[in-house]
Amino acid sequence: MEQSNKMIKVAKDIWTIVGITILAFVLLESFLTLAFRVRGGLFESSTAYVDPRGNADAYQDGSWVASYYEEFERSQIAQWKPYVYWRNQPYQGKYINIAENGLRFTPDPVKAHQSGTPPLRIFMFGGSTLWGTGARDSMTIPAVLAREISDKGITAEVTNFGQSGYVNTQEFIGLLLELQKEKIPDLVIFYDGVNDTFSAYQQGVAGVPQNEFNRVTEFSLIARANRAKLWFVAFQNTLHDLSILRFLEGLLSRFGIIHQQGALSTSAFVSNQDYDALAQDVVARYKSNVKMVNALAKQYGFKVLFYWQPTIFQKKHLTEYESSSRQDVRPMELFFLKTYALAQQSIGTHETHSQVRDLSLIFSNVREPLYVDWCHLAELGNTLIAKEMASDVFSVVGAKVTQ
């Protein structure tokens, strides 16, 4: 009897401890969640992520930069889109505006509305570098291009189809979807190189979207036989979203023990690859897409321009900030250099039957700071790229010039 009473007492003590622990956990979680939601509060200020690109020396006027990156962080929410996987959700801000269709706003030059000539319809496709990471709406490559060709007397309606992470095949499919809806452009511009190369390096195979392994996993989890795994993943995600863990991560990050966020998601980088063969595959896939787009251009009667974009690996004269940005991605530099060398040898040749320009070396001798990270340009860099494009556009669509 006495033994039984002791067991009951021990059980009560255990339940009391468990109950107090759960109550303390719930109270702490609730407090931290509330603290995170109070902008500028003690915990928010100590754990909030500040984009390091805001410190780039390429920003001549930094008065708007901090506010811009706050908008940038809030605006980078994707929504599912058939065939192309994702587009940004609508967003309205001072520097970043995204329409209901998931496309970033491109201001129309005033001159484009001063003529009775129908505007030249230009579709521009690319990744985050074309979308305009690091730049305000008015200073993305499409926005600057619109102003440049307007100054040359061309009325134009420029649509920025750029999306973060897009590879050239996703862009090609995006063009197909527009043509399917009978939206026929006068000119299509593709600006690529970075994402196709990075995706191949990340996954060890060319021609697939970034992070495709995640979608394979997610698709497999949906199968009935894997429902238990799906619940486990949901449980993991719930744990990851706990405010207590966020607070601990922020605290450890503040003391330099861990890094909360990095420039790249490196969890799936493939090592020990035959870089030569993989680089050849990247360029071959790109050239195949060029041929198919040109076939569409001939069928539908539009012009097309392709551009192979620069990265920090091709800039010889780096500032201290740019050198640090290059060092951050040092592991993939060799693969990028191999792929870009092959691209320089083959794109723009007669084999592609198209006006393909290699812009990878455009900044090789520039000494001014241009990059905010290893591939994204500040607004001066976007302006220099857009000016190069404007000259080509003027040559290709001369018939559309306003007299």
mmCIF file with all atom_site columns, C-alpha atoms in Angstrom, residues 164-337:
data_model
loop_
_atom_site.group_PDB
_atom_site.id
_atom_site.type_symbol
_atom_site.label_atom_id
_atom_site.label_alt_id
_atom_site.label_comp_id
_atom_site.label_asym_id
_atom_site.label_entity_id
_atom_site.label_seq_id
_atom_site.pdbx_PDB_ins_code
_atom_site.Cartn_x
_atom_site.Cartn_y
_atom_site.Cartn_z
_atom_site.occupancy
_atom_site.B_iso_or_equiv
_atom_site.pdbx_formal_charge
_atom_site.auth_seq_id
_atom_site.auth_comp_id
_atom_site.auth_asym_id
_atom_site.auth_atom_id
_atom_site.pdbx_PDB_model_num
ATOM 1   C CA . SER A 1 164 ? 13.767 35.286 -59.429 1.00 0.00 ? 164 SER A CA 1
ATOM 2   C CA . GLY A 1 165 ? 15.418 31.964 -60.156 1.00 0.00 ? 165 GLY A CA 1
ATOM 3   C CA . TYR A 1 166 ? 14.003 31.454 -63.646 1.00 0.00 ? 166 TYR A CA 1
ATOM 4   C CA . VAL A 1 167 ? 16.094 29.468 -66.109 1.00 0.00 ? 167 VAL A CA 1
ATOM 5   C CA . ASN A 1 168 ? 15.843 30.016 -69.852 1.00 0.00 ? 168 ASN A CA 1
ATOM 6   C CA . THR A 1 169 ? 13.459 27.093 -70.401 1.00 0.00 ? 169 THR A CA 1
ATOM 7   C CA . GLN A 1 170 ? 10.959 28.550 -67.922 1.00 0.00 ? 170 GLN A CA 1
ATOM 8   C CA . GLU A 1 171 ? 11.153 31.830 -69.809 1.00 0.00 ? 171 GLU A CA 1
ATOM 9   C CA . PHE A 1 172 ? 10.616 30.016 -73.109 1.00 0.00 ? 172 PHE A CA 1
ATOM 10  C CA . ILE A 1 173 ? 7.494  28.388 -71.682 1.00 0.00 ? 173 ILE A CA 1
ATOM 11  C CA . GLY A 1 174 ? 6.354  31.777 -70.398 1.00 0.00 ? 174 GLY A CA 1
ATOM 12  C CA . LEU A 1 175 ? 6.625  33.131 -73.949 1.00 0.00 ? 175 LEU A CA 1
ATOM 13  C CA . LEU A 1 176 ? 4.621  30.159 -75.248 1.00 0.00 ? 176 LEU A CA 1
ATOM 14  C CA . LEU A 1 177 ? 1.837  30.917 -72.770 1.00 0.00 ? 177 LEU A CA 1
ATOM 15  C CA . GLU A 1 178 ? 1.641  34.523 -73.981 1.00 0.00 ? 178 GLU A CA 1
ATOM 16  C CA . LEU A 1 179 ? 1.539  33.451 -77.638 1.00 0.00 ? 179 LEU A CA 1
ATOM 17  C CA . GLN A 1 180 ? -1.145 30.912 -76.757 1.00 0.00 ? 180 GLN A CA 1
ATOM 18  C CA . LYS A 1 181 ? -3.282 33.823 -75.535 1.00 0.00 ? 181 LYS A CA 1
ATOM 19  C CA . GLU A 1 182 ? -2.664 35.631 -78.853 1.00 0.00 ? 182 GLU A CA 1
ATOM 20  C CA . LYS A 1 183 ? -0.479 38.238 -77.152 1.00 0.00 ? 183 LYS A CA 1
ATOM 21  C CA . ILE A 1 184 ? 2.051  38.738 -79.926 1.00 0.00 ? 184 ILE A CA 1
ATOM 22  C CA . PRO A 1 185 ? 5.022  41.018 -79.225 1.00 0.00 ? 185 PRO A CA 1
ATOM 23  C CA . ASP A 1 186 ? 7.033  42.991 -81.753 1.00 0.00 ? 186 ASP A CA 1
ATOM 24  C CA . LEU A 1 187 ? 10.288 42.164 -79.998 1.00 0.00 ? 187 LEU A CA 1
ATOM 25  C CA . VAL A 1 188 ? 11.345 39.598 -77.400 1.00 0.00 ? 188 VAL A CA 1
ATOM 26  C CA . ILE A 1 189 ? 14.512 39.999 -75.321 1.00 0.00 ? 189 ILE A CA 1
ATOM 27  C CA . PHE A 1 190 ? 16.097 37.222 -73.229 1.00 0.00 ? 190 PHE A CA 1
ATOM 28  C CA . TYR A 1 191 ? 18.748 37.994 -70.586 1.00 0.00 ? 191 TYR A CA 1
ATOM 29  C CA . ASP A 1 192 ? 20.316 34.809 -69.199 1.00 0.00 ? 192 ASP A CA 1
ATOM 30  C CA . GLY A 1 193 ? 23.389 32.904 -68.131 1.00 0.00 ? 193 GLY A CA 1
ATOM 31  C CA . VAL A 1 194 ? 23.494 33.039 -64.337 1.00 0.00 ? 194 VAL A CA 1
ATOM 32  C CA . ASN A 1 195 ? 20.508 30.869 -63.418 1.00 0.00 ? 195 ASN A CA 1
ATOM 33  C CA . ASP A 1 196 ? 21.084 28.180 -66.044 1.00 0.00 ? 196 ASP A CA 1
ATOM 34  C CA . THR A 1 197 ? 24.691 27.835 -64.923 1.00 0.00 ? 197 THR A CA 1
ATOM 35  C CA . PHE A 1 198 ? 23.857 27.914 -61.223 1.00 0.00 ? 198 PHE A CA 1
ATOM 36  C CA . SER A 1 199 ? 21.046 25.349 -61.556 1.00 0.00 ? 199 SER A CA 1
ATOM 37  C CA . ALA A 1 200 ? 23.400 22.924 -63.295 1.00 0.00 ? 200 ALA A CA 1
ATOM 38  C CA . TYR A 1 201 ? 26.034 23.428 -60.613 1.00 0.00 ? 201 TYR A CA 1
ATOM 39  C CA . GLN A 1 202 ? 23.434 22.977 -57.882 1.00 0.00 ? 202 GLN A CA 1
ATOM 40  C CA . GLN A 1 203 ? 21.930 19.762 -59.236 1.00 0.00 ? 203 GLN A CA 1
ATOM 41  C CA . GLY A 1 204 ? 24.547 18.219 -61.475 1.00 0.00 ? 204 GLY A CA 1
ATOM 42  C CA . VAL A 1 205 ? 22.294 18.266 -64.530 1.00 0.00 ? 205 VAL A CA 1
ATOM 43  C CA . ALA A 1 206 ? 21.600 20.998 -67.068 1.00 0.00 ? 206 ALA A CA 1
ATOM 44  C CA . GLY A 1 207 ? 18.274 22.334 -68.230 1.00 0.00 ? 207 GLY A CA 1
ATOM 45  C CA . VAL A 1 208 ? 16.074 22.019 -65.123 1.00 0.00 ? 208 VAL A CA 1
ATOM 46  C CA . PRO A 1 209 ? 14.699 24.732 -62.815 1.00 0.00 ? 209 PRO A CA 1
ATOM 47  C CA . GLN A 1 210 ? 16.516 25.562 -59.603 1.00 0.00 ? 210 GLN A CA 1
ATOM 48  C CA . ASN A 1 211 ? 15.734 23.403 -56.556 1.00 0.00 ? 211 ASN A CA 1
ATOM 49  C CA . GLU A 1 212 ? 13.982 20.766 -58.643 1.00 0.00 ? 212 GLU A CA 1
ATOM 50  C CA . PHE A 1 213 ? 14.891 18.143 -56.051 1.00 0.00 ? 213 PHE A CA 1
ATOM 51  C CA . ASN A 1 214 ? 12.490 19.849 -53.636 1.00 0.00 ? 214 ASN A CA 1
ATOM 52  C CA . ARG A 1 215 ? 9.596  19.390 -56.057 1.00 0.00 ? 215 ARG A CA 1
ATOM 53  C CA . VAL A 1 216 ? 10.488 15.736 -56.595 1.00 0.00 ? 216 VAL A CA 1
ATOM 54  C CA . THR A 1 217 ? 10.405 15.222 -52.819 1.00 0.00 ? 217 THR A CA 1
ATOM 55  C CA . GLU A 1 218 ? 7.137  17.119 -52.420 1.00 0.00 ? 218 GLU A CA 1
ATOM 56  C CA . PHE A 1 219 ? 5.474  15.154 -55.239 1.00 0.00 ? 219 PHE A CA 1
ATOM 57  C CA . SER A 1 220 ? 6.573  11.856 -53.722 1.00 0.00 ? 220 SER A CA 1
ATOM 58  C CA . LEU A 1 221 ? 5.268  12.855 -50.285 1.00 0.00 ? 221 LEU A CA 1
ATOM 59  C CA . ILE A 1 222 ? 1.764  13.377 -51.668 1.00 0.00 ? 222 ILE A CA 1
ATOM 60  C CA . ALA A 1 223 ? 1.519  9.696  -52.609 1.00 0.00 ? 223 ALA A CA 1
ATOM 61  C CA . ARG A 1 224 ? -0.702 7.745  -50.211 1.00 0.00 ? 224 ARG A CA 1
ATOM 62  C CA . ALA A 1 225 ? 2.145  5.453  -49.186 1.00 0.00 ? 225 ALA A CA 1
ATOM 63  C CA . ASN A 1 226 ? 4.114  8.457  -47.966 1.00 0.00 ? 226 ASN A CA 1
ATOM 64  C CA . ARG A 1 227 ? 1.424  10.222 -45.918 1.00 0.00 ? 227 ARG A CA 1
ATOM 65  C CA . ALA A 1 228 ? 3.357  9.504  -42.709 1.00 0.00 ? 228 ALA A CA 1
ATOM 66  C CA . LYS A 1 229 ? 6.399  11.274 -44.166 1.00 0.00 ? 229 LYS A CA 1
ATOM 67  C CA . LEU A 1 230 ? 4.209  14.222 -45.142 1.00 0.00 ? 230 LEU A CA 1
ATOM 68  C CA . TRP A 1 231 ? 3.014  14.580 -41.554 1.00 0.00 ? 231 TRP A CA 1
ATOM 69  C CA . PHE A 1 232 ? 6.608  14.394 -40.374 1.00 0.00 ? 232 PHE A CA 1
ATOM 70  C CA . VAL A 1 233 ? 7.646  17.186 -42.772 1.00 0.00 ? 233 VAL A CA 1
ATOM 71  C CA . ALA A 1 234 ? 4.692  19.287 -41.581 1.00 0.00 ? 234 ALA A CA 1
ATOM 72  C CA . PHE A 1 235 ? 5.823  18.717 -37.996 1.00 0.00 ? 235 PHE A CA 1
ATOM 73  C CA . GLN A 1 236 ? 9.370  19.795 -38.884 1.00 0.00 ? 236 GLN A CA 1
ATOM 74  C CA . ASN A 1 237 ? 8.080  22.961 -40.551 1.00 0.00 ? 237 ASN A CA 1
ATOM 75  C CA . THR A 1 238 ? 5.972  23.761 -37.479 1.00 0.00 ? 238 THR A CA 1
ATOM 76  C CA . LEU A 1 239 ? 9.023  23.437 -35.259 1.00 0.00 ? 239 LEU A CA 1
ATOM 77  C CA . HIS A 1 240 ? 11.022 25.638 -37.620 1.00 0.00 ? 240 HIS A CA 1
ATOM 78  C CA . ASP A 1 241 ? 8.394  28.403 -37.342 1.00 0.00 ? 241 ASP A CA 1
ATOM 79  C CA . LEU A 1 242 ? 8.448  28.510 -33.556 1.00 0.00 ? 242 LEU A CA 1
ATOM 80  C CA . SER A 1 243 ? 9.307  31.960 -32.232 1.00 0.00 ? 243 SER A CA 1
ATOM 81  C CA . ILE A 1 244 ? 11.558 30.401 -29.581 1.00 0.00 ? 244 ILE A CA 1
ATOM 82  C CA . LEU A 1 245 ? 13.748 28.858 -32.271 1.00 0.00 ? 245 LEU A CA 1
ATOM 83  C CA . ARG A 1 246 ? 13.743 32.115 -34.229 1.00 0.00 ? 246 ARG A CA 1
ATOM 84  C CA . PHE A 1 247 ? 14.893 33.943 -31.125 1.00 0.00 ? 247 PHE A CA 1
ATOM 85  C CA . LEU A 1 248 ? 17.676 31.417 -30.453 1.00 0.00 ? 248 LEU A CA 1
ATOM 86  C CA . GLU A 1 249 ? 18.844 31.551 -34.083 1.00 0.00 ? 249 GLU A CA 1
ATOM 87  C CA . GLY A 1 250 ? 18.915 35.339 -33.961 1.00 0.00 ? 250 GLY A CA 1
ATOM 88  C CA . LEU A 1 251 ? 20.805 35.308 -30.678 1.00 0.00 ? 251 LEU A CA 1
ATOM 89  C CA . LEU A 1 252 ? 23.418 32.847 -31.948 1.00 0.00 ? 252 LEU A CA 1
ATOM 90  C CA . SER A 1 253 ? 23.697 34.776 -35.207 1.00 0.00 ? 253 SER A CA 1
ATOM 91  C CA . ARG A 1 254 ? 24.264 38.029 -33.342 1.00 0.00 ? 254 ARG A CA 1
ATOM 92  C CA . PHE A 1 255 ? 27.232 36.500 -31.527 1.00 0.00 ? 255 PHE A CA 1
ATOM 93  C CA . GLY A 1 256 ? 28.605 35.086 -34.773 1.00 0.00 ? 256 GLY A CA 1
ATOM 94  C CA . ILE A 1 257 ? 28.042 31.441 -33.801 1.00 0.00 ? 257 ILE A CA 1
ATOM 95  C CA . ILE A 1 258 ? 25.770 30.736 -36.788 1.00 0.00 ? 258 ILE A CA 1
ATOM 96  C CA . HIS A 1 259 ? 24.707 32.615 -39.918 1.00 0.00 ? 259 HIS A CA 1
ATOM 97  C CA . GLN A 1 260 ? 20.969 33.108 -40.229 1.00 0.00 ? 260 GLN A CA 1
ATOM 98  C CA . GLN A 1 261 ? 20.907 33.633 -43.973 1.00 0.00 ? 261 GLN A CA 1
ATOM 99  C CA . GLY A 1 262 ? 23.439 33.317 -46.720 1.00 0.00 ? 262 GLY A CA 1
ATOM 100 C CA . ALA A 1 263 ? 23.734 34.515 -50.293 1.00 0.00 ? 263 ALA A CA 1
ATOM 101 C CA . LEU A 1 264 ? 22.894 31.064 -51.629 1.00 0.00 ? 264 LEU A CA 1
ATOM 102 C CA . SER A 1 265 ? 21.091 27.909 -50.635 1.00 0.00 ? 265 SER A CA 1
ATOM 103 C CA . THR A 1 266 ? 23.979 25.469 -50.581 1.00 0.00 ? 266 THR A CA 1
ATOM 104 C CA . SER A 1 267 ? 22.368 22.376 -49.132 1.00 0.00 ? 267 SER A CA 1
ATOM 105 C CA . ALA A 1 268 ? 22.222 20.492 -52.409 1.00 0.00 ? 268 ALA A CA 1
ATOM 106 C CA . PHE A 1 269 ? 25.398 21.524 -54.226 1.00 0.00 ? 269 PHE A CA 1
ATOM 107 C CA . VAL A 1 270 ? 26.737 18.612 -56.248 1.00 0.00 ? 270 VAL A CA 1
ATOM 108 C CA . SER A 1 271 ? 30.424 17.873 -55.898 1.00 0.00 ? 271 SER A CA 1
ATOM 109 C CA . ASN A 1 272 ? 32.899 15.803 -57.915 1.00 0.00 ? 272 ASN A CA 1
ATOM 110 C CA . GLN A 1 273 ? 31.159 16.518 -61.194 1.00 0.00 ? 273 GLN A CA 1
ATOM 111 C CA . ASP A 1 274 ? 32.677 16.415 -64.650 1.00 0.00 ? 274 ASP A CA 1
ATOM 112 C CA . TYR A 1 275 ? 32.501 20.186 -65.001 1.00 0.00 ? 275 TYR A CA 1
ATOM 113 C CA . ASP A 1 276 ? 33.549 20.167 -68.652 1.00 0.00 ? 276 ASP A CA 1
ATOM 114 C CA . ALA A 1 277 ? 30.699 17.893 -69.746 1.00 0.00 ? 277 ALA A CA 1
ATOM 115 C CA . LEU A 1 278 ? 28.176 19.665 -67.539 1.00 0.00 ? 278 LEU A CA 1
ATOM 116 C CA . ALA A 1 279 ? 29.211 23.082 -68.860 1.00 0.00 ? 279 ALA A CA 1
ATOM 117 C CA . GLN A 1 280 ? 28.799 21.803 -72.411 1.00 0.00 ? 280 GLN A CA 1
ATOM 118 C CA . ASP A 1 281 ? 25.289 20.621 -71.559 1.00 0.00 ? 281 ASP A CA 1
ATOM 119 C CA . VAL A 1 282 ? 24.361 24.054 -70.168 1.00 0.00 ? 282 VAL A CA 1
ATOM 120 C CA . VAL A 1 283 ? 25.421 25.819 -73.352 1.00 0.00 ? 283 VAL A CA 1
ATOM 121 C CA . ALA A 1 284 ? 23.849 23.156 -75.577 1.00 0.00 ? 284 ALA A CA 1
ATOM 122 C CA . ARG A 1 285 ? 20.469 23.461 -73.839 1.00 0.00 ? 285 ARG A CA 1
ATOM 123 C CA . TYR A 1 286 ? 20.626 27.222 -74.132 1.00 0.00 ? 286 TYR A CA 1
ATOM 124 C CA . LYS A 1 287 ? 21.416 27.078 -77.842 1.00 0.00 ? 287 LYS A CA 1
ATOM 125 C CA . SER A 1 288 ? 18.540 24.648 -78.407 1.00 0.00 ? 288 SER A CA 1
ATOM 126 C CA . ASN A 1 289 ? 16.157 27.107 -76.790 1.00 0.00 ? 289 ASN A CA 1
ATOM 127 C CA . VAL A 1 290 ? 17.548 29.879 -78.991 1.00 0.00 ? 290 VAL A CA 1
ATOM 128 C CA . LYS A 1 291 ? 16.702 27.832 -82.080 1.00 0.00 ? 291 LYS A CA 1
ATOM 129 C CA . MET A 1 292 ? 13.174 27.116 -80.889 1.00 0.00 ? 292 MET A CA 1
ATOM 130 C CA . VAL A 1 293 ? 12.491 30.744 -80.032 1.00 0.00 ? 293 VAL A CA 1
ATOM 131 C CA . ASN A 1 294 ? 13.723 31.773 -83.449 1.00 0.00 ? 294 ASN A CA 1
ATOM 132 C CA . ALA A 1 295 ? 11.334 29.283 -85.038 1.00 0.00 ? 295 ALA A CA 1
ATOM 133 C CA . LEU A 1 296 ? 8.487  30.892 -83.092 1.00 0.00 ? 296 LEU A CA 1
ATOM 134 C CA . ALA A 1 297 ? 9.698  34.343 -84.092 1.00 0.00 ? 297 ALA A CA 1
ATOM 135 C CA . LYS A 1 298 ? 9.567  33.384 -87.736 1.00 0.00 ? 298 LYS A CA 1
ATOM 136 C CA . GLN A 1 299 ? 6.095  31.875 -87.374 1.00 0.00 ? 299 GLN A CA 1
ATOM 137 C CA . TYR A 1 300 ? 4.583  34.760 -85.418 1.00 0.00 ? 300 TYR A CA 1
ATOM 138 C CA . GLY A 1 301 ? 6.518  37.609 -87.018 1.00 0.00 ? 301 GLY A CA 1
ATOM 139 C CA . PHE A 1 302 ? 8.383  39.082 -84.065 1.00 0.00 ? 302 PHE A CA 1
ATOM 140 C CA . LYS A 1 303 ? 12.065 39.935 -83.631 1.00 0.00 ? 303 LYS A CA 1
ATOM 141 C CA . VAL A 1 304 ? 14.216 38.441 -80.895 1.00 0.00 ? 304 VAL A CA 1
ATOM 142 C CA . LEU A 1 305 ? 17.431 39.363 -79.100 1.00 0.00 ? 305 LEU A CA 1
ATOM 143 C CA . PHE A 1 306 ? 19.409 37.182 -76.703 1.00 0.00 ? 306 PHE A CA 1
ATOM 144 C CA . TYR A 1 307 ? 21.979 38.366 -74.153 1.00 0.00 ? 307 TYR A CA 1
ATOM 145 C CA . TRP A 1 308 ? 24.428 36.312 -72.087 1.00 0.00 ? 308 TRP A CA 1
ATOM 146 C CA . GLN A 1 309 ? 24.843 38.266 -68.885 1.00 0.00 ? 309 GLN A CA 1
ATOM 147 C CA . PRO A 1 310 ? 27.914 39.187 -66.800 1.00 0.00 ? 310 PRO A CA 1
ATOM 148 C CA . THR A 1 311 ? 28.807 38.084 -63.273 1.00 0.00 ? 311 THR A CA 1
ATOM 149 C CA . ILE A 1 312 ? 31.334 39.301 -60.753 1.00 0.00 ? 312 ILE A CA 1
ATOM 150 C CA . PHE A 1 313 ? 33.723 36.560 -61.948 1.00 0.00 ? 313 PHE A CA 1
ATOM 151 C CA . GLN A 1 314 ? 34.415 38.514 -65.152 1.00 0.00 ? 314 GLN A CA 1
ATOM 152 C CA . LYS A 1 315 ? 35.122 41.886 -63.466 1.00 0.00 ? 315 LYS A CA 1
ATOM 153 C CA . LYS A 1 316 ? 38.885 42.352 -63.153 1.00 0.00 ? 316 LYS A CA 1
ATOM 154 C CA . HIS A 1 317 ? 38.915 45.433 -60.943 1.00 0.00 ? 317 HIS A CA 1
ATOM 155 C CA . LEU A 1 318 ? 36.956 44.686 -57.789 1.00 0.00 ? 318 LEU A CA 1
ATOM 156 C CA . THR A 1 319 ? 36.304 46.954 -54.851 1.00 0.00 ? 319 THR A CA 1
ATOM 157 C CA . GLU A 1 320 ? 36.758 45.621 -51.329 1.00 0.00 ? 320 GLU A CA 1
ATOM 158 C CA . TYR A 1 321 ? 33.017 44.929 -51.094 1.00 0.00 ? 321 TYR A CA 1
ATOM 159 C CA . GLU A 1 322 ? 32.928 43.197 -54.483 1.00 0.00 ? 322 GLU A CA 1
ATOM 160 C CA . SER A 1 323 ? 35.949 41.071 -53.558 1.00 0.00 ? 323 SER A CA 1
ATOM 161 C CA . SER A 1 324 ? 34.118 39.912 -50.442 1.00 0.00 ? 324 SER A CA 1
ATOM 162 C CA . SER A 1 325 ? 31.020 39.092 -52.504 1.00 0.00 ? 325 SER A CA 1
ATOM 163 C CA . ARG A 1 326 ? 33.123 37.035 -54.893 1.00 0.00 ? 326 ARG A CA 1
ATOM 164 C CA . GLN A 1 327 ? 34.735 35.208 -52.002 1.00 0.00 ? 327 GLN A CA 1
ATOM 165 C CA . ASP A 1 328 ? 31.276 34.242 -50.701 1.00 0.00 ? 328 ASP A CA 1
ATOM 166 C CA . VAL A 1 329 ? 30.689 32.111 -53.821 1.00 0.00 ? 329 VAL A CA 1
ATOM 167 C CA . ARG A 1 330 ? 34.224 30.902 -54.396 1.00 0.00 ? 330 ARG A CA 1
ATOM 168 C CA . PRO A 1 331 ? 33.249 27.176 -54.507 1.00 0.00 ? 331 PRO A CA 1
ATOM 169 C CA . MET A 1 332 ? 31.302 27.587 -57.750 1.00 0.00 ? 332 MET A CA 1
ATOM 170 C CA . GLU A 1 333 ? 33.669 30.005 -59.484 1.00 0.00 ? 333 GLU A CA 1
ATOM 171 C CA . LEU A 1 334 ? 35.502 27.321 -61.464 1.00 0.00 ? 334 LEU A CA 1
ATOM 172 C CA . PHE A 1 335 ? 32.284 25.913 -62.912 1.00 0.00 ? 335 PHE A CA 1
ATOM 173 C CA . PHE A 1 336 ? 31.038 29.375 -63.873 1.00 0.00 ? 336 PHE A CA 1
ATOM 174 C CA . LEU A 1 337 ? 34.325 30.217 -65.568 1.00 0.00 ? 337 LEU A CA 1
#
